[in-house]
Coordinates of C-alpha atoms in Angstrom, one line a residue:
M930 CA 97.6 133.0 102.8
S931 CA 94.9 130.7 101.6
K932 CA 91.1 130.4 101.9
A933 CA 88.8 127.6 103.1
L934 CA 85.1 127.0 103.8
V935 CA 84.6 125.8 107.4
F936 CA 81.7 125.3 109.7
A937 CA 82.1 126.8 113.2
A938 CA 79.3 124.8 114.9
Y939 CA 77.1 121.8 114.1
G940 CA 73.9 122.8 112.5
G941 CA 72.5 124.5 109.4
P942 CA 74.3 126.5 106.6
E943 CA 74.4 129.6 108.8
T944 CA 77.4 127.9 110.7
Q945 CA 79.5 128.0 107.5
E946 CA 82.0 130.7 106.7
L947 CA 84.9 131.3 104.3
V948 CA 88.0 132.1 106.3
E949 CA 91.6 133.1 105.5
R950 CA 94.3 130.8 106.8
P951 CA 97.9 129.8 106.1
A952 CA 98.2 127.1 103.4
P953 CA 98.4 123.7 105.4
A954 CA 101.6 121.7 105.3
P955 CA 101.6 117.9 104.8
G956 CA 102.4 115.4 107.5
P957 CA 103.7 111.9 107.1
G958 CA 101.8 110.1 104.4
E959 CA 100.3 113.2 103.1
L960 CA 100.4 115.5 100.0
A961 CA 99.9 119.3 99.9
I962 CA 98.1 120.5 96.8
E963 CA 96.9 123.7 95.2
V964 CA 93.2 122.8 94.6
K965 CA 92.0 123.1 91.1
A966 CA 88.6 121.5 91.7
A967 CA 86.7 120.0 94.5
G968 CA 83.6 117.7 94.4
V969 CA 80.5 118.4 96.6
N970 CA 78.7 115.5 98.1
P971 CA 75.7 114.9 100.5
A972 CA 78.2 113.9 103.2
D973 CA 79.6 117.4 103.3
W974 CA 76.4 119.0 104.6
K975 CA 75.5 115.8 106.7
I976 CA 78.9 116.2 108.5
R977 CA 78.1 119.9 109.2
A978 CA 74.6 119.0 110.4
G979 CA 76.0 116.5 112.9
Q980 CA 74.4 113.5 111.2
M981 CA 77.7 111.6 110.9
G982 CA 78.9 112.1 114.5
S983 CA 80.3 115.2 116.2
H984 CA 84.0 114.3 116.5
W985 CA 85.3 116.9 114.1
P986 CA 87.3 119.6 116.0
L987 CA 85.7 123.0 115.3
P988 CA 86.0 125.1 113.2
A989 CA 86.0 122.1 110.8
P990 CA 87.0 122.5 107.1
M991 CA 84.5 121.2 104.6
G992 CA 84.9 119.0 101.5
R993 CA 86.3 115.5 101.1
E994 CA 87.5 115.1 97.5
A995 CA 89.7 117.3 95.2
S996 CA 92.0 117.4 92.2
G997 CA 95.0 119.7 92.0
V998 CA 98.8 120.1 91.7
V999 CA 101.2 118.9 94.4
T1000 CA 103.0 121.7 96.1
A1001 CA 104.7 119.6 98.9
V1002 CA 105.3 116.0 99.8
G1003 CA 105.2 114.7 103.3
A1004 CA 107.5 112.1 104.9
E1005 CA 107.1 108.5 104.0
V1006 CA 105.4 109.3 100.7
E1007 CA 106.6 107.6 97.5
N1008 CA 105.6 107.8 93.9
F1009 CA 104.5 111.5 94.1
A1010 CA 106.5 114.7 93.4
V1011 CA 106.0 118.4 93.5
G1012 CA 104.2 119.4 90.3
D1013 CA 102.3 116.2 89.9
M1014 CA 98.6 116.5 88.9
V1015 CA 96.6 114.3 91.3
L1016 CA 93.1 113.5 92.6
G1017 CA 92.3 112.1 96.0
L1018 CA 90.6 112.3 99.4
A1019 CA 91.3 114.9 102.0
A1020 CA 93.7 113.9 104.8
K1021 CA 92.3 113.6 108.3
G1022 CA 91.3 117.1 109.7
Q1023 CA 91.5 118.7 106.2
G1024 CA 88.9 119.9 103.8
T1025 CA 88.9 120.4 100.0
F1026 CA 86.7 123.5 99.6
A1027 CA 89.8 125.6 99.7
K1028 CA 92.6 127.1 97.7
H1029 CA 95.1 124.8 99.2
T1030 CA 94.6 121.5 101.1
V1031 CA 96.3 118.3 102.1
L1032 CA 95.4 114.9 100.7
D1033 CA 95.9 111.4 102.1
A1034 CA 98.6 109.9 99.8
A1035 CA 97.3 106.4 100.3
Q1036 CA 93.9 107.5 98.8
T1037 CA 95.4 109.7 96.0
V1038 CA 96.2 108.8 92.4
Q1039 CA 97.9 110.5 89.5
K1040 CA 95.5 112.5 87.3
P1041 CA 95.5 111.2 83.7
E1042 CA 96.1 113.9 81.0
E1043 CA 92.9 112.9 79.4
L1044 CA 90.8 114.0 82.4
S1045 CA 90.0 117.6 83.2
F1046 CA 90.5 118.7 86.8
A1047 CA 86.8 119.1 87.2
D1048 CA 86.0 115.6 86.0
A1049 CA 88.9 114.2 88.2
A1050 CA 87.5 115.9 91.3
A1051 CA 84.2 114.0 90.9
L1052 CA 85.9 110.6 91.2
P1053 CA 87.5 110.2 94.7
V1054 CA 84.1 110.0 96.5
A1055 CA 81.3 109.5 93.9
G1056 CA 83.4 107.6 91.3
A1057 CA 85.1 105.3 93.7
T1058 CA 81.7 104.6 95.5
A1059 CA 80.1 103.9 92.1
Y1060 CA 82.8 101.4 91.2
D1061 CA 82.7 99.6 94.6
V1062 CA 78.9 99.4 94.7
T1063 CA 78.6 98.0 91.2
H1064 CA 81.3 95.4 91.7
Q1065 CA 80.3 94.1 95.2
I1066 CA 77.9 91.5 93.8
E1067 CA 79.1 89.8 90.6
L1068 CA 76.5 90.0 87.8
E1069 CA 76.5 88.4 84.4
P1070 CA 75.7 90.4 81.2
G1071 CA 72.0 90.8 80.9
Q1072 CA 71.2 90.6 84.6
T1073 CA 69.3 93.5 86.1
M1074 CA 70.7 96.3 88.2
L1075 CA 68.3 98.7 89.8
I1076 CA 69.7 102.1 91.0
L1077 CA 67.7 104.1 93.5
G1078 CA 68.9 107.7 93.2
A1079 CA 70.2 107.3 89.7
G1080 CA 70.2 111.0 89.0
G1081 CA 73.0 112.0 91.4
G1082 CA 76.8 111.9 90.9
V1083 CA 77.2 108.3 92.2
G1084 CA 74.1 107.0 90.5
L1085 CA 75.0 108.3 87.1
M1086 CA 78.4 106.8 87.2
A1087 CA 77.1 103.5 88.6
A1088 CA 74.6 103.4 85.7
Q1089 CA 77.4 104.0 83.2
I1090 CA 79.5 101.3 84.8
G1091 CA 76.6 98.9 84.6
N1092 CA 76.2 99.7 80.9
V1093 CA 79.8 99.0 80.2
H1094 CA 79.3 95.5 81.7
K1095 CA 76.2 95.1 79.6
F1096 CA 73.9 94.8 82.6
T1097 CA 70.2 95.7 82.3
V1098 CA 70.2 99.0 84.2
I1099 CA 67.1 100.5 85.6
G1100 CA 67.5 104.0 87.1
V1101 CA 65.0 105.5 89.6
A1102 CA 65.0 109.3 89.9
S1103 CA 62.8 112.3 89.8
A1104 CA 61.1 113.1 86.6
A1105 CA 63.3 116.2 86.0
K1106 CA 66.3 113.8 85.7
Q1107 CA 64.8 111.5 83.1
E1108 CA 66.9 112.7 80.2
L1109 CA 70.1 112.6 82.2
V1110 CA 69.5 109.1 83.5
E1111 CA 68.6 107.8 80.0
S1112 CA 71.8 109.3 78.6
T1113 CA 73.7 106.6 80.6
G1114 CA 71.9 103.9 78.7
A1115 CA 69.6 103.1 81.7
T1116 CA 65.9 102.6 81.6
F1117 CA 64.3 105.5 83.5
V1118 CA 61.7 104.9 86.2
A1119 CA 60.1 107.9 88.0
S1120 CA 60.5 107.9 91.7
G1121 CA 57.6 108.3 94.1
E1122 CA 54.4 106.4 94.7
G1123 CA 54.0 103.4 92.5
A1124 CA 57.8 103.2 91.6
A1125 CA 57.9 99.5 92.6
D1126 CA 55.0 98.7 90.2
R1127 CA 56.8 100.5 87.4
V1128 CA 60.0 98.6 88.0
R1129 CA 58.0 95.3 88.1
A1130 CA 56.6 96.2 84.7
I1131 CA 60.2 96.2 83.3
A1132 CA 61.6 93.4 85.5
P1133 CA 58.6 91.1 86.4
E1134 CA 60.9 88.5 88.0
G1135 CA 62.6 91.0 90.2
V1136 CA 66.1 92.6 90.1
D1137 CA 69.4 90.9 90.6
V1138 CA 70.9 93.8 92.6
L1139 CA 69.4 96.9 94.1
I1140 CA 71.8 99.8 94.7
D1141 CA 70.3 102.2 97.1
L1142 CA 71.7 105.8 97.3
V1143 CA 68.6 107.3 99.0
G1144 CA 67.4 105.2 101.9
G1145 CA 64.3 105.8 103.9
Q1146 CA 60.8 105.1 102.7
A1147 CA 61.9 105.1 99.1
L1148 CA 64.2 102.1 99.8
R1149 CA 61.5 100.3 101.8
D1150 CA 59.0 100.7 98.9
L1151 CA 61.4 99.3 96.3
A1152 CA 63.0 96.5 98.5
V1153 CA 60.1 94.2 97.4
V1154 CA 61.5 94.1 93.8
A1155 CA 64.8 92.6 94.9
K1156 CA 65.0 88.8 94.3
D1157 CA 66.6 88.4 97.7
P1158 CA 67.2 90.9 100.5
S1159 CA 70.9 90.1 100.5
V1160 CA 71.2 91.7 97.0
I1161 CA 70.2 95.2 98.4
I1162 CA 73.4 97.3 98.8
S1163 CA 73.1 100.7 100.4
T1164 CA 75.4 103.7 100.8
A1165 CA 72.7 105.8 102.5
D1166 CA 70.7 104.2 105.3
P1167 CA 72.2 101.6 107.5
T1168 CA 69.2 101.4 109.9
T1169 CA 66.7 100.7 107.2
L1170 CA 69.2 98.4 105.5
Q1171 CA 69.6 96.3 108.6
Q1172 CA 65.8 96.0 109.0
L1173 CA 65.5 94.8 105.4
G1174 CA 68.4 92.3 105.5
G1175 CA 70.6 94.1 103.0
V1176 CA 74.3 94.9 103.1
A1177 CA 76.3 98.1 103.2
V1178 CA 78.7 99.0 100.4
V1179 CA 82.3 97.8 101.0
R1180 CA 84.8 100.4 100.3
T1181 CA 88.1 99.3 98.6
R1182 CA 91.4 101.0 98.1
E1183 CA 91.4 99.8 94.5
G1184 CA 88.1 101.6 93.6
L1185 CA 89.6 105.0 93.0
E1186 CA 92.4 103.7 90.8
K1187 CA 90.0 101.5 88.8
V1188 CA 87.4 104.2 88.2
T1189 CA 90.0 106.7 87.2
G1190 CA 91.2 104.3 84.5
V1191 CA 87.6 103.8 83.3
A1192 CA 87.1 107.5 83.1
Q1193 CA 90.5 108.0 81.4
Y1194 CA 89.3 106.0 78.5
G1195 CA 86.0 107.7 78.2
L1196 CA 83.9 104.8 79.4
V1197 CA 82.4 106.9 82.3
D1198 CA 81.6 110.6 82.2
P1199 CA 81.4 112.1 85.7
Q1200 CA 78.6 114.3 84.5
V1201 CA 79.8 117.6 86.0
T1202 CA 76.7 119.8 85.6
D1203 CA 77.3 122.8 87.9
R1204 CA 80.5 124.8 88.7
Y1205 CA 81.0 127.4 91.5
S1206 CA 83.9 129.5 92.5
L1207 CA 85.2 129.2 96.0
D1208 CA 83.6 132.5 97.0
R1209 CA 80.2 130.8 96.1
A1210 CA 81.0 127.5 97.8
A1211 CA 78.1 127.9 100.3
E1212 CA 75.8 128.1 97.3
A1213 CA 77.2 124.8 95.9
V1214 CA 76.7 123.1 99.3
A1215 CA 73.1 124.5 99.5
M1216 CA 72.3 123.1 96.0
V1217 CA 73.4 119.6 97.0
E1218 CA 71.7 119.9 100.4
A1219 CA 68.4 120.8 98.7
G1220 CA 68.6 117.5 96.8
H1221 CA 67.8 119.0 93.4
T1222 CA 71.1 118.4 91.7
A1223 CA 71.3 116.5 88.4
G1224 CA 74.9 115.2 88.1
K1225 CA 77.9 116.5 89.9
V1226 CA 78.5 119.9 91.6
I1227 CA 82.1 121.1 91.5
I1228 CA 83.9 124.0 93.3
E1229 CA 86.8 125.6 91.3
P1230 CA 88.9 127.9 93.5

């Protein structure tokens, strides 16, 4: 038997429960793994809350990204074998807050020896998103990249990637995250009222790209510092983005492989700051849902 965190109805955290179940078997194009670590993301609680549609059959397993050891290989899968150490995204209908799960082989890569399982588990969602969003608009060294929400898992990796490319990176986050944001090489700007003026003081001519990981009023307030609305890229708020004339992040299949290589050579630190056992998975989700996390939250079964 295995264990997994599921939600039995759409709503608040009271709908979550840790259940026992048989270890799932892989279908065609899938890999079964023993989970060593799973990353927690805002999408996890937003799915449970019904903010991303209500098409998940209930009870629905939670968690989208994991690292672990392959225990079985489904049909039509090449380049993976039992015993391989991997990181990837959950297969359709599966969740990673579990002792065992099934990954989509097309969105899974080998885990380099240099990466811990915890760091590897932070890459399939946050890392790949950070890679895609920082490469969607080509910048030259010295040009300015503004990151709204720079203190979270995606933001911190995006800031580091920008630093690798020698962009001028400005990170907007809460005051409590100043030290963490500055550790990436970014210039910190406190979020809240007056943030746009504080950015203007650093980049008086405006920014060459605005990466939004927050949305809402915070995005509206900072949109004025973008040199052109088309350089606003958001992962968080399609409605506001459309009103402003920005573009959504374009996901690529290459993003995970690319960011894994960058992390392998120590150019990006996934910034794992909090670790929880599977029995405390609900606490991990609650921490991310509260919005007070600095860095990446990981569940280690």
